[in-house]
Amino acid sequence: MSTNVRSTEMTQTDERYDVMVVGGGAAGLSAALILGRSRRRTLVVDAGEPRNAPAAHMHGVLSRDGMSPAAYLEAGRREIAEYGVEWRAGKVTGATPDGRDGFTVALADGTAVGARRLVVTTGLVDELPGIDGVAERWGRDVLHCPYCHGWEVRDRAFGVIAHPGMPAHQALMLSNWSKDVTLFLHTADELSAHDAALLDAAGVTVVAGEVVGLVVEDDRLTGVRLADDRVVAREVVFVGADRLVPGDSVLRQLGAALRETPFGEFVAVDETGRTSVPGVWAAGNVTGPQEQVVNAVGLGYRAGVAVNNELLLGDLEDAVAGRPRG
Ligand SMILES: Cc1cc2nc3c(=O)[nH]c(=O)nc-3n(C[C@H](O)[C@H](O)[C@H](O)COP(=O)(O)OP(=O)(O)OC[C@H]3O[C@@H](n4cnc5c(N)ncnc54)[C@H](O)[C@@H]3O)c2cc1C
């Protein structure tokens, strides 16, 4: 065990898994399913806060459209158990190379577990704008993704709170789902002439002024309040997160290379999810914010297959070379 992990008070257990999957959302459970089916001794450790938990229903997932996110993950946990994959509620606080081609992984409960390979699928956190009511209504009638929820609220009165970086974009998209869209410029600068023309063509109404809160009556969104106390009647509000914060502390601690994206820094991975750290893969929203559930599932699957292939061929190469197994 390396000093980094040993420095905290921990109980080292004798468990050594082929693979530890850190995070048990869509990406992690998908990786675990294929690893279990590949007869890999696999442990999933999950802190239990998937990104879409505030939403009652999940959409755009073929054959599971409209299912609740919680029921979806519960079904996934049942499936991985069928193949002997272990699942543990908990939070991974760090991982360090163990000097024998694997890792010692520290959990918040003070235990340490060994694993030959890691698949990190820890998702991201949406840091919401501090507008009164946004956090409370998030995933209900404050939404961010037309593909996830647009159909369910089609033709209703939409308010869109402009993102300072690309103020017109979301309102233009949403004009496909309702003909009653109001764009609140909020803190965005004035629109370019081109954006103004596109919004006009899309029939979007533009309202200047800072948004300070949402009006809620009988547990239902009814309006958007501006700083000058005007209230514009709206039924649904779309707004993006101020910041998307990847849950990448374990990857950063391991020294994984990052890449710059329009949404900030995310871990750099190849097409199989392999990071720059040997033996460590990543998949799902921890690698980028645009991965919806189906994409996260696909990326998790791909990482699981790549990890199994590497273990299998690596062990055979070691056997041929007469090297001791890691
Ligand atoms: C409100 C909302 C609604 C959405 N609706 C839809 C929809 O309808 N359809 C759709 O396709 N997509 C939807 N999405 C996007 C969807 O949430 C993501 O695509 C999906 O959650 C990505 O899966 P993931 O496995 O990468 O991450 P997550 O599902 O976020 O899972 C990550 C897991 O890792 C755990 N974790 C984090 N850190 C640690 C740690 N250190 N140790 C152990 N565990 C850890 C977390 O607690 C969590 O359980 C929605 C998003 C939001 C915000």
mmCIF file of C-alpha atoms and ligand atoms in Angstrom:
data_model
loop_
_atom_site.group_PDB
_atom_site.id
_atom_site.type_symbol
_atom_site.label_atom_id
_atom_site.label_comp_id
_atom_site.label_asym_id
_atom_site.label_seq_id
_atom_site.Cartn_x
_atom_site.Cartn_y
_atom_site.Cartn_z
ATOM 1 C CA MET A 1 0.000 0.000 0.000
ATOM 2 C CA SER A 2 1.341 3.452 -0.777
ATOM 3 C CA THR A 3 1.917 6.143 1.815
ATOM 4 C CA ASN A 4 -0.830 8.312 0.412
ATOM 5 C CA VAL A 5 -3.565 5.870 1.288
ATOM 6 C CA ARG A 6 -1.861 4.567 4.449
ATOM 7 C CA SER A 7 -1.661 8.071 5.893
ATOM 8 C CA THR A 8 -5.375 7.969 6.732
ATOM 9 C CA GLU A 9 -6.715 5.668 9.470
ATOM 10 C CA MET A 10 -7.822 2.636 7.496
ATOM 11 C CA THR A 11 -8.608 -1.008 7.880
ATOM 12 C CA GLN A 12 -6.943 -2.910 5.053
ATOM 13 C CA THR A 13 -9.102 -5.878 4.147
ATOM 14 C CA ASP A 14 -7.707 -8.875 2.261
ATOM 15 C CA GLU A 15 -10.195 -8.384 -0.543
ATOM 16 C CA ARG A 16 -8.616 -8.018 -3.953
ATOM 17 C CA TYR A 17 -10.971 -7.699 -6.837
ATOM 18 C CA ASP A 18 -10.183 -7.945 -10.517
ATOM 19 C CA VAL A 19 -11.999 -4.660 -11.004
ATOM 20 C CA MET A 20 -13.489 -1.977 -8.821
ATOM 21 C CA VAL A 21 -16.147 0.191 -10.416
ATOM 22 C CA VAL A 22 -16.251 3.521 -8.617
ATOM 23 C CA GLY A 23 -19.788 4.904 -8.953
ATOM 24 C CA GLY A 24 -22.923 2.858 -9.594
ATOM 25 C CA GLY A 25 -25.008 4.976 -11.971
ATOM 26 C CA ALA A 26 -25.868 4.015 -15.551
ATOM 27 C CA ALA A 27 -22.244 3.918 -16.722
ATOM 28 C CA GLY A 28 -20.930 2.028 -13.706
ATOM 29 C CA LEU A 29 -23.645 -0.620 -13.637
ATOM 30 C CA SER A 30 -23.248 -1.186 -17.372
ATOM 31 C CA ALA A 31 -19.484 -1.708 -16.965
ATOM 32 C CA ALA A 32 -20.161 -4.013 -14.007
ATOM 33 C CA LEU A 33 -22.690 -6.068 -15.958
ATOM 34 C CA ILE A 34 -20.273 -6.934 -18.728
ATOM 35 C CA LEU A 35 -17.415 -7.504 -16.283
ATOM 36 C CA GLY A 36 -19.596 -9.903 -14.288
ATOM 37 C CA ARG A 37 -20.583 -11.687 -17.466
ATOM 38 C CA SER A 38 -16.840 -11.897 -18.264
ATOM 39 C CA ARG A 39 -16.370 -13.747 -14.970
ATOM 40 C CA ARG A 40 -14.358 -10.920 -13.431
ATOM 41 C CA ARG A 41 -14.493 -10.572 -9.672
ATOM 42 C CA THR A 42 -15.983 -7.090 -9.558
ATOM 43 C CA LEU A 43 -17.023 -4.667 -6.831
ATOM 44 C CA VAL A 44 -19.168 -1.581 -7.394
ATOM 45 C CA VAL A 45 -18.919 1.135 -4.745
ATOM 46 C CA ASP A 46 -21.636 3.753 -5.071
ATOM 47 C CA ALA A 47 -22.347 6.942 -3.142
ATOM 48 C CA GLY A 48 -25.996 6.821 -4.305
ATOM 49 C CA GLU A 49 -26.451 10.285 -5.806
ATOM 50 C CA PRO A 50 -27.041 9.843 -9.548
ATOM 51 C CA ARG A 51 -27.335 13.073 -11.504
ATOM 52 C CA ASN A 52 -30.920 12.528 -12.669
ATOM 53 C CA ALA A 53 -32.279 11.586 -9.226
ATOM 54 C CA PRO A 54 -34.433 14.775 -8.967
ATOM 55 C CA ALA A 55 -36.446 13.722 -12.058
ATOM 56 C CA ALA A 56 -39.424 11.395 -11.562
ATOM 57 C CA HIS A 57 -39.103 9.913 -15.039
ATOM 58 C CA MET A 58 -36.277 9.111 -17.423
ATOM 59 C CA HIS A 59 -36.776 9.517 -21.156
ATOM 60 C CA GLY A 60 -35.035 8.675 -24.403
ATOM 61 C CA VAL A 61 -33.800 5.319 -23.147
ATOM 62 C CA LEU A 62 -34.994 2.724 -25.621
ATOM 63 C CA SER A 63 -37.347 0.167 -24.060
ATOM 64 C CA ARG A 64 -37.204 1.997 -20.683
ATOM 65 C CA ASP A 65 -38.725 5.315 -21.738
ATOM 66 C CA GLY A 66 -40.623 6.887 -18.819
ATOM 67 C CA MET A 67 -39.175 4.598 -16.146
ATOM 68 C CA SER A 68 -38.065 6.260 -12.923
ATOM 69 C CA PRO A 69 -34.286 6.711 -12.619
ATOM 70 C CA ALA A 70 -34.357 4.921 -9.254
ATOM 71 C CA ALA A 71 -36.213 1.898 -10.659
ATOM 72 C CA TYR A 72 -33.789 1.754 -13.583
ATOM 73 C CA LEU A 73 -30.743 1.575 -11.320
ATOM 74 C CA GLU A 74 -32.449 -0.913 -9.032
ATOM 75 C CA ALA A 75 -33.045 -3.186 -12.046
ATOM 76 C CA GLY A 76 -29.374 -2.752 -12.975
ATOM 77 C CA ARG A 77 -28.254 -3.743 -9.489
ATOM 78 C CA ARG A 78 -30.419 -6.879 -9.668
ATOM 79 C CA GLU A 79 -28.892 -7.775 -13.029
ATOM 80 C CA ILE A 80 -25.274 -7.407 -11.915
ATOM 81 C CA ALA A 81 -25.971 -9.518 -8.815
ATOM 82 C CA GLU A 82 -27.015 -12.377 -11.134
ATOM 83 C CA TYR A 83 -23.400 -12.530 -12.321
ATOM 84 C CA GLY A 84 -21.820 -12.403 -8.887
ATOM 85 C CA VAL A 85 -20.874 -8.712 -8.979
ATOM 86 C CA GLU A 86 -20.785 -7.224 -5.487
ATOM 87 C CA TRP A 87 -22.302 -3.819 -4.792
ATOM 88 C CA ARG A 88 -21.521 -1.690 -1.775
ATOM 89 C CA ALA A 89 -22.955 1.648 -0.659
ATOM 90 C CA GLY A 90 -20.057 3.953 0.080
ATOM 91 C CA LYS A 91 -17.767 6.673 -1.147
ATOM 92 C CA VAL A 92 -14.292 6.193 -2.540
ATOM 93 C CA THR A 93 -11.956 8.856 -1.190
ATOM 94 C CA GLY A 94 -8.771 7.933 -3.001
ATOM 95 C CA ALA A 95 -6.743 5.295 -4.786
ATOM 96 C CA THR A 96 -3.033 4.668 -5.083
ATOM 97 C CA PRO A 97 -0.956 2.140 -7.037
ATOM 98 C CA ASP A 98 -0.229 -0.922 -4.865
ATOM 99 C CA GLY A 99 3.107 -1.769 -6.458
ATOM 100 C CA ARG A 100 1.815 -5.036 -7.922
ATOM 101 C CA ASP A 101 -0.084 -3.906 -10.993
ATOM 102 C CA GLY A 102 -3.165 -2.779 -9.118
ATOM 103 C CA PHE A 103 -4.548 -0.263 -6.678
ATOM 104 C CA THR A 104 -5.407 0.180 -3.046
ATOM 105 C CA VAL A 105 -8.679 2.008 -2.861
ATOM 106 C CA ALA A 106 -9.702 3.953 0.239
ATOM 107 C CA LEU A 107 -13.343 4.230 1.252
ATOM 108 C CA ALA A 108 -14.865 6.911 3.447
ATOM 109 C CA ASP A 109 -15.812 4.280 6.057
ATOM 110 C CA GLY A 110 -12.108 3.744 6.735
ATOM 111 C CA THR A 111 -11.699 0.482 4.854
ATOM 112 C CA ALA A 112 -9.276 -0.147 2.005
ATOM 113 C CA VAL A 113 -9.895 -2.572 -0.823
ATOM 114 C CA GLY A 114 -7.530 -3.900 -3.476
ATOM 115 C CA ALA A 115 -8.367 -4.053 -7.177
ATOM 116 C CA ARG A 116 -6.279 -4.836 -10.237
ATOM 117 C CA ARG A 117 -8.136 -2.316 -12.409
ATOM 118 C CA LEU A 118 -10.402 0.672 -11.812
ATOM 119 C CA VAL A 119 -13.374 1.910 -13.816
ATOM 120 C CA VAL A 120 -14.316 5.376 -12.579
ATOM 121 C CA THR A 121 -17.918 6.356 -13.353
ATOM 122 C CA THR A 122 -18.518 9.028 -10.743
ATOM 123 C CA GLY A 123 -20.638 11.358 -12.878
ATOM 124 C CA LEU A 124 -20.864 15.107 -12.363
ATOM 125 C CA VAL A 125 -22.687 17.658 -10.247
ATOM 126 C CA ASP A 126 -24.784 20.442 -11.798
ATOM 127 C CA GLU A 127 -23.934 23.632 -9.933
ATOM 128 C CA LEU A 128 -27.211 25.498 -10.320
ATOM 129 C CA PRO A 129 -27.666 29.261 -10.680
ATOM 130 C CA GLY A 130 -28.532 30.886 -7.367
ATOM 131 C CA ILE A 131 -31.957 32.065 -8.562
ATOM 132 C CA ASP A 132 -34.623 31.659 -5.911
ATOM 133 C CA GLY A 133 -36.618 28.471 -6.560
ATOM 134 C CA VAL A 134 -34.360 26.898 -9.202
ATOM 135 C CA ALA A 135 -32.796 24.268 -6.930
ATOM 136 C CA GLU A 136 -36.160 23.414 -5.350
ATOM 137 C CA ARG A 137 -37.912 22.862 -8.718
ATOM 138 C CA TRP A 138 -34.913 21.255 -10.553
ATOM 139 C CA GLY A 139 -35.985 18.179 -12.513
ATOM 140 C CA ARG A 140 -39.666 19.012 -11.983
ATOM 141 C CA ASP A 141 -40.708 22.189 -13.815
ATOM 142 C CA VAL A 142 -37.208 23.654 -13.949
ATOM 143 C CA LEU A 143 -35.519 21.640 -16.667
ATOM 144 C CA HIS A 144 -32.306 21.733 -18.656
ATOM 145 C CA CYS A 145 -32.637 19.239 -21.496
ATOM 146 C CA PRO A 146 -35.286 19.290 -24.220
ATOM 147 C CA TYR A 147 -34.429 15.741 -25.255
ATOM 148 C CA CYS A 148 -35.031 14.460 -21.700
ATOM 149 C CA HIS A 149 -38.209 16.389 -20.911
ATOM 150 C CA GLY A 150 -39.318 18.507 -23.902
ATOM 151 C CA TRP A 151 -42.016 16.098 -25.069
ATOM 152 C CA GLU A 152 -43.678 15.946 -21.648
ATOM 153 C CA VAL A 153 -44.084 19.741 -21.491
ATOM 154 C CA ARG A 154 -44.694 20.383 -25.201
ATOM 155 C CA ASP A 155 -46.851 23.381 -26.154
ATOM 156 C CA ARG A 156 -46.732 24.856 -22.645
ATOM 157 C CA ALA A 157 -45.549 28.369 -21.729
ATOM 158 C CA PHE A 158 -41.737 28.107 -21.587
ATOM 159 C CA GLY A 159 -39.346 30.531 -19.966
ATOM 160 C CA VAL A 160 -35.690 30.146 -20.897
ATOM 161 C CA ILE A 161 -33.042 31.790 -18.738
ATOM 162 C CA ALA A 162 -30.182 32.740 -21.044
ATOM 163 C CA HIS A 163 -26.730 31.293 -20.536
ATOM 164 C CA PRO A 164 -24.253 34.213 -20.691
ATOM 165 C CA GLY A 165 -21.947 32.320 -23.101
ATOM 166 C CA MET A 166 -24.607 31.402 -25.692
ATOM 167 C CA PRO A 167 -27.735 33.376 -24.823
ATOM 168 C CA ALA A 168 -29.966 32.420 -27.768
ATOM 169 C CA HIS A 169 -29.119 28.745 -28.195
ATOM 170 C CA GLN A 170 -31.494 27.024 -25.786
ATOM 171 C CA ALA A 171 -34.486 29.200 -26.643
ATOM 172 C CA LEU A 172 -33.969 28.458 -30.340
ATOM 173 C CA MET A 173 -33.847 24.718 -29.614
ATOM 174 C CA LEU A 174 -36.943 24.849 -27.469
ATOM 175 C CA SER A 175 -38.985 26.603 -30.135
ATOM 176 C CA ASN A 176 -39.278 23.107 -31.594
ATOM 177 C CA TRP A 177 -41.293 21.947 -28.558
ATOM 178 C CA SER A 178 -43.527 24.990 -27.985
ATOM 179 C CA LYS A 179 -44.595 28.075 -29.904
ATOM 180 C CA ASP A 180 -44.797 29.999 -26.607
ATOM 181 C CA VAL A 181 -41.175 30.607 -25.627
ATOM 182 C CA THR A 182 -39.893 33.647 -23.707
ATOM 183 C CA LEU A 183 -36.162 34.175 -23.437
ATOM 184 C CA PHE A 184 -35.037 36.025 -20.291
ATOM 185 C CA LEU A 185 -31.706 37.668 -20.979
ATOM 186 C CA HIS A 186 -30.939 37.681 -17.246
ATOM 187 C CA THR A 187 -27.197 38.497 -16.959
ATOM 188 C CA ALA A 188 -26.363 37.943 -20.645
ATOM 189 C CA ASP A 189 -25.118 40.812 -22.754
ATOM 190 C CA GLU A 190 -27.226 42.196 -25.545
ATOM 191 C CA LEU A 191 -27.987 39.780 -28.364
ATOM 192 C CA SER A 192 -26.104 39.908 -31.638
ATOM 193 C CA ALA A 193 -28.159 41.041 -34.630
ATOM 194 C CA HIS A 194 -27.939 37.497 -36.037
ATOM 195 C CA ASP A 195 -29.223 35.867 -32.828
ATOM 196 C CA ALA A 196 -32.011 38.433 -32.622
ATOM 197 C CA ALA A 197 -33.039 37.593 -36.189
ATOM 198 C CA LEU A 198 -33.037 33.826 -35.481
ATOM 199 C CA LEU A 199 -35.117 34.308 -32.329
ATOM 200 C CA ASP A 200 -37.538 36.475 -34.256
ATOM 201 C CA ALA A 201 -37.873 33.813 -36.958
ATOM 202 C CA ALA A 202 -38.516 31.210 -34.251
ATOM 203 C CA GLY A 203 -41.225 33.382 -32.671
ATOM 204 C CA VAL A 204 -39.363 33.713 -29.354
ATOM 205 C CA THR A 205 -40.199 36.724 -27.155
ATOM 206 C CA VAL A 206 -37.147 38.350 -25.562
ATOM 207 C CA VAL A 207 -37.311 39.964 -22.118
ATOM 208 C CA ALA A 208 -34.410 42.042 -20.781
ATOM 209 C CA GLY A 209 -33.611 42.282 -17.070
ATOM 210 C CA GLU A 210 -32.230 40.068 -14.345
ATOM 211 C CA VAL A 211 -34.289 37.131 -13.104
ATOM 212 C CA VAL A 212 -34.402 36.989 -9.289
ATOM 213 C CA GLY A 213 -36.827 34.172 -8.586
ATOM 214 C CA LEU A 214 -39.575 31.809 -9.629
ATOM 215 C CA VAL A 215 -43.185 32.106 -8.584
ATOM 216 C CA VAL A 216 -44.693 28.862 -7.307
ATOM 217 C CA GLU A 217 -48.333 28.391 -6.373
ATOM 218 C CA ASP A 218 -49.866 25.137 -5.125
ATOM 219 C CA ASP A 219 -46.596 23.331 -5.825
ATOM 220 C CA ARG A 220 -46.703 24.489 -9.465
ATOM 221 C CA LEU A 221 -44.483 26.965 -11.297
ATOM 222 C CA THR A 222 -46.562 29.930 -12.462
ATOM 223 C CA GLY A 223 -44.118 32.706 -13.236
ATOM 224 C CA VAL A 224 -40.671 34.240 -13.443
ATOM 225 C CA ARG A 225 -39.881 37.262 -11.251
ATOM 226 C CA LEU A 226 -37.541 39.982 -12.483
ATOM 227 C CA ALA A 227 -35.408 42.347 -10.419
ATOM 228 C CA ASP A 228 -37.840 45.229 -11.061
ATOM 229 C CA ASP A 229 -40.596 43.021 -9.534
ATOM 230 C CA ARG A 230 -42.309 42.285 -12.836
ATOM 231 C CA VAL A 231 -43.699 38.742 -13.012
ATOM 232 C CA VAL A 232 -43.978 37.025 -16.384
ATOM 233 C CA ALA A 233 -46.443 34.110 -16.324
ATOM 234 C CA ARG A 234 -44.663 30.849 -17.335
ATOM 235 C CA GLU A 235 -45.370 27.162 -16.683
ATOM 236 C CA VAL A 236 -41.943 25.664 -17.275
ATOM 237 C CA VAL A 237 -38.458 27.140 -17.035
ATOM 238 C CA PHE A 238 -35.372 25.857 -18.823
ATOM 239 C CA VAL A 239 -31.972 26.830 -17.464
ATOM 240 C CA GLY A 240 -28.499 25.346 -17.658
ATOM 241 C CA ALA A 241 -26.164 24.764 -14.742
ATOM 242 C CA ASP A 242 -23.761 27.610 -13.960
ATOM 243 C CA ARG A 243 -20.988 25.054 -13.766
ATOM 244 C CA LEU A 244 -20.699 21.340 -14.447
ATOM 245 C CA VAL A 245 -18.404 19.838 -11.847
ATOM 246 C CA PRO A 246 -17.068 16.374 -12.719
ATOM 247 C CA GLY A 247 -16.704 13.967 -9.796
ATOM 248 C CA ASP A 248 -13.103 13.397 -10.781
ATOM 249 C CA SER A 249 -11.199 13.747 -7.488
ATOM 250 C CA VAL A 250 -10.041 10.101 -7.566
ATOM 251 C CA LEU A 251 -8.829 10.513 -11.148
ATOM 252 C CA ARG A 252 -7.038 13.779 -10.380
ATOM 253 C CA GLN A 253 -5.385 12.244 -7.347
ATOM 254 C CA LEU A 254 -4.085 9.448 -9.571
ATOM 255 C CA GLY A 255 -2.684 12.083 -11.935
ATOM 256 C CA ALA A 256 -4.995 11.398 -14.894
ATOM 257 C CA ALA A 257 -4.521 13.829 -17.773
ATOM 258 C CA LEU A 258 -7.353 16.298 -18.351
ATOM 259 C CA ARG A 259 -8.629 17.914 -21.533
ATOM 260 C CA GLU A 260 -10.159 21.325 -22.055
ATOM 261 C CA THR A 261 -13.776 21.275 -23.294
ATOM 262 C CA PRO A 262 -16.384 24.024 -23.842
ATOM 263 C CA PHE A 263 -17.805 22.893 -20.477
ATOM 264 C CA GLY A 264 -14.529 23.032 -18.549
ATOM 265 C CA GLU A 265 -11.849 20.437 -17.832
ATOM 266 C CA PHE A 266 -12.758 16.752 -18.089
ATOM 267 C CA VAL A 267 -10.601 13.657 -17.888
ATOM 268 C CA ALA A 268 -8.977 12.678 -21.183
ATOM 269 C CA VAL A 269 -9.926 9.178 -22.366
ATOM 270 C CA ASP A 270 -9.472 7.163 -25.529
ATOM 271 C CA GLU A 271 -12.385 5.549 -27.346
ATOM 272 C CA THR A 272 -12.482 2.682 -24.829
ATOM 273 C CA GLY A 273 -12.465 5.013 -21.810
ATOM 274 C CA ARG A 274 -8.794 4.375 -20.976
ATOM 275 C CA THR A 275 -7.257 7.309 -19.067
ATOM 276 C CA SER A 276 -3.596 8.305 -19.108
ATOM 277 C CA VAL A 277 -3.076 6.302 -15.886
ATOM 278 C CA PRO A 278 -2.302 2.632 -16.660
ATOM 279 C CA GLY A 279 -5.065 0.388 -15.320
ATOM 280 C CA VAL A 280 -7.650 3.166 -14.916
ATOM 281 C CA TRP A 281 -10.682 3.669 -17.144
ATOM 282 C CA ALA A 282 -13.449 6.268 -16.931
ATOM 283 C CA ALA A 283 -16.930 6.418 -18.474
ATOM 284 C CA GLY A 284 -20.176 8.397 -18.394
ATOM 285 C CA ASN A 285 -20.641 11.977 -17.231
ATOM 286 C CA VAL A 286 -17.284 12.083 -15.467
ATOM 287 C CA THR A 287 -15.798 12.146 -18.978
ATOM 288 C CA GLY A 288 -18.217 14.757 -20.390
ATOM 289 C CA PRO A 289 -21.594 16.344 -19.686
ATOM 290 C CA GLN A 290 -23.296 15.393 -22.923
ATOM 291 C CA GLU A 291 -23.539 11.682 -22.201
ATOM 292 C CA GLN A 292 -27.195 10.854 -21.655
ATOM 293 C CA VAL A 293 -28.201 7.580 -20.016
ATOM 294 C CA VAL A 294 -27.957 5.505 -23.210
ATOM 295 C CA ASN A 295 -24.532 6.952 -23.994
ATOM 296 C CA ALA A 296 -23.333 6.389 -20.426
ATOM 297 C CA VAL A 297 -24.478 2.774 -20.664
ATOM 298 C CA GLY A 298 -22.642 2.348 -23.976
ATOM 299 C CA LEU A 299 -19.430 3.897 -22.673
ATOM 300 C CA GLY A 300 -19.548 1.806 -19.503
ATOM 301 C CA TYR A 301 -19.978 -1.346 -21.571
ATOM 302 C CA ARG A 302 -17.049 -0.423 -23.784
ATOM 303 C CA ALA A 303 -14.786 0.260 -20.789
ATOM 304 C CA GLY A 304 -15.794 -3.055 -19.205
ATOM 305 C CA VAL A 305 -14.914 -4.968 -22.356
ATOM 306 C CA ALA A 306 -11.567 -3.167 -22.687
ATOM 307 C CA VAL A 307 -10.651 -3.907 -19.065
ATOM 308 C CA ASN A 308 -11.489 -7.585 -19.423
ATOM 309 C CA ASN A 309 -9.465 -7.842 -22.633
ATOM 310 C CA GLU A 310 -6.471 -6.192 -21.015
ATOM 311 C CA LEU A 311 -6.575 -8.467 -17.970
ATOM 312 C CA LEU A 312 -7.009 -11.581 -20.065
ATOM 313 C CA LEU A 313 -4.250 -10.884 -22.569
ATOM 314 C CA GLY A 314 -1.946 -9.387 -19.910
ATOM 315 C CA ASP A 315 -2.194 -12.550 -17.800
ATOM 316 C CA LEU A 316 -1.460 -14.723 -20.826
ATOM 317 C CA GLU A 317 1.565 -12.596 -21.758
ATOM 318 C CA ASP A 318 2.826 -12.891 -18.172
ATOM 319 C CA ALA A 319 2.352 -16.655 -18.260
ATOM 320 C CA VAL A 320 4.322 -16.949 -21.509
ATOM 321 C CA ALA A 321 7.107 -14.728 -20.140
ATOM 322 C CA GLY A 322 7.154 -16.560 -16.808
ATOM 323 C CA ARG A 323 6.334 -13.379 -14.897
ATOM 324 C CA PRO A 324 4.359 -13.652 -11.639
ATOM 325 C CA ARG A 325 0.730 -12.590 -11.968
ATOM 326 C CA GLY A 326 -0.116 -9.088 -10.684
HETATM 327 C C1 LIG B 1 -32.578 16.619 -13.784
HETATM 328 C C2 LIG B 1 -31.957 15.712 -14.805
HETATM 329 C C3 LIG B 1 -32.756 14.877 -15.568
HETATM 330 C C4 LIG B 1 -32.187 14.036 -16.509
HETATM 331 N N1 LIG B 1 -33.012 13.271 -17.283
HETATM 332 C C5 LIG B 1 -32.487 12.453 -18.209
HETATM 333 C C6 LIG B 1 -33.353 11.682 -19.052
HETATM 334 O O1 LIG B 1 -34.583 11.768 -18.975
HETATM 335 N N2 LIG B 1 -32.760 10.854 -19.973
HETATM 336 C C7 LIG B 1 -31.410 10.767 -20.103
HETATM 337 O O2 LIG B 1 -30.941 9.983 -20.941
HETATM 338 N N3 LIG B 1 -30.577 11.497 -19.327
HETATM 339 C C8 LIG B 1 -31.086 12.327 -18.384
HETATM 340 N N4 LIG B 1 -30.244 13.079 -17.596
HETATM 341 C C9 LIG B 1 -28.786 12.874 -17.715
HETATM 342 C C10 LIG B 1 -28.384 11.664 -16.817
HETATM 343 O O3 LIG B 1 -28.532 12.048 -15.477
HETATM 344 C C11 LIG B 1 -26.948 11.232 -17.101
HETATM 345 O O4 LIG B 1 -26.832 10.915 -18.468
HETATM 346 C C12 LIG B 1 -26.554 9.989 -16.307
HETATM 347 O O5 LIG B 1 -26.854 10.153 -14.944
HETATM 348 C C13 LIG B 1 -25.047 9.699 -16.485
HETATM 349 O O6 LIG B 1 -24.741 8.499 -15.826
HETATM 350 P P1 LIG B 1 -23.363 8.313 -15.028
HETATM 351 O O7 LIG B 1 -23.346 6.890 -14.612
HETATM 352 O O8 LIG B 1 -22.235 8.847 -15.802
HETATM 353 O O9 LIG B 1 -23.483 9.275 -13.721
HETATM 354 P P2 LIG B 1 -24.516 9.231 -12.530
HETATM 355 O O10 LIG B 1 -25.797 8.652 -12.951
HETATM 356 O O11 LIG B 1 -24.532 10.607 -11.959
HETATM 357 O O12 LIG B 1 -23.861 8.210 -11.491
HETATM 358 C C14 LIG B 1 -22.668 8.502 -10.814
HETATM 359 C C15 LIG B 1 -22.706 7.757 -9.482
HETATM 360 O O13 LIG B 1 -21.398 7.787 -8.894
HETATM 361 C C16 LIG B 1 -21.551 8.095 -7.513
HETATM 362 N N5 LIG B 1 -20.297 8.661 -7.016
HETATM 363 C C17 LIG B 1 -19.791 9.910 -7.211
HETATM 364 N N6 LIG B 1 -18.600 10.028 -6.588
HETATM 365 C C18 LIG B 1 -18.369 8.834 -5.969
HETATM 366 C C19 LIG B 1 -17.296 8.345 -5.169
HETATM 367 N N7 LIG B 1 -16.230 9.104 -4.899
HETATM 368 N N8 LIG B 1 -17.384 7.075 -4.689
HETATM 369 C C20 LIG B 1 -18.444 6.284 -4.986
HETATM 370 N N9 LIG B 1 -19.490 6.706 -5.749
HETATM 371 C C21 LIG B 1 -19.434 7.961 -6.248
HETATM 372 C C22 LIG B 1 -22.717 9.076 -7.484
HETATM 373 O O14 LIG B 1 -23.252 9.195 -6.171
HETATM 374 C C23 LIG B 1 -23.670 8.411 -8.480
HETATM 375 O O15 LIG B 1 -24.482 7.439 -7.860
HETATM 376 C C24 LIG B 1 -30.777 13.976 -16.677
HETATM 377 C C25 LIG B 1 -29.970 14.822 -15.907
HETATM 378 C C26 LIG B 1 -30.543 15.686 -14.997
HETATM 379 C C27 LIG B 1 -29.660 16.622 -14.214
#
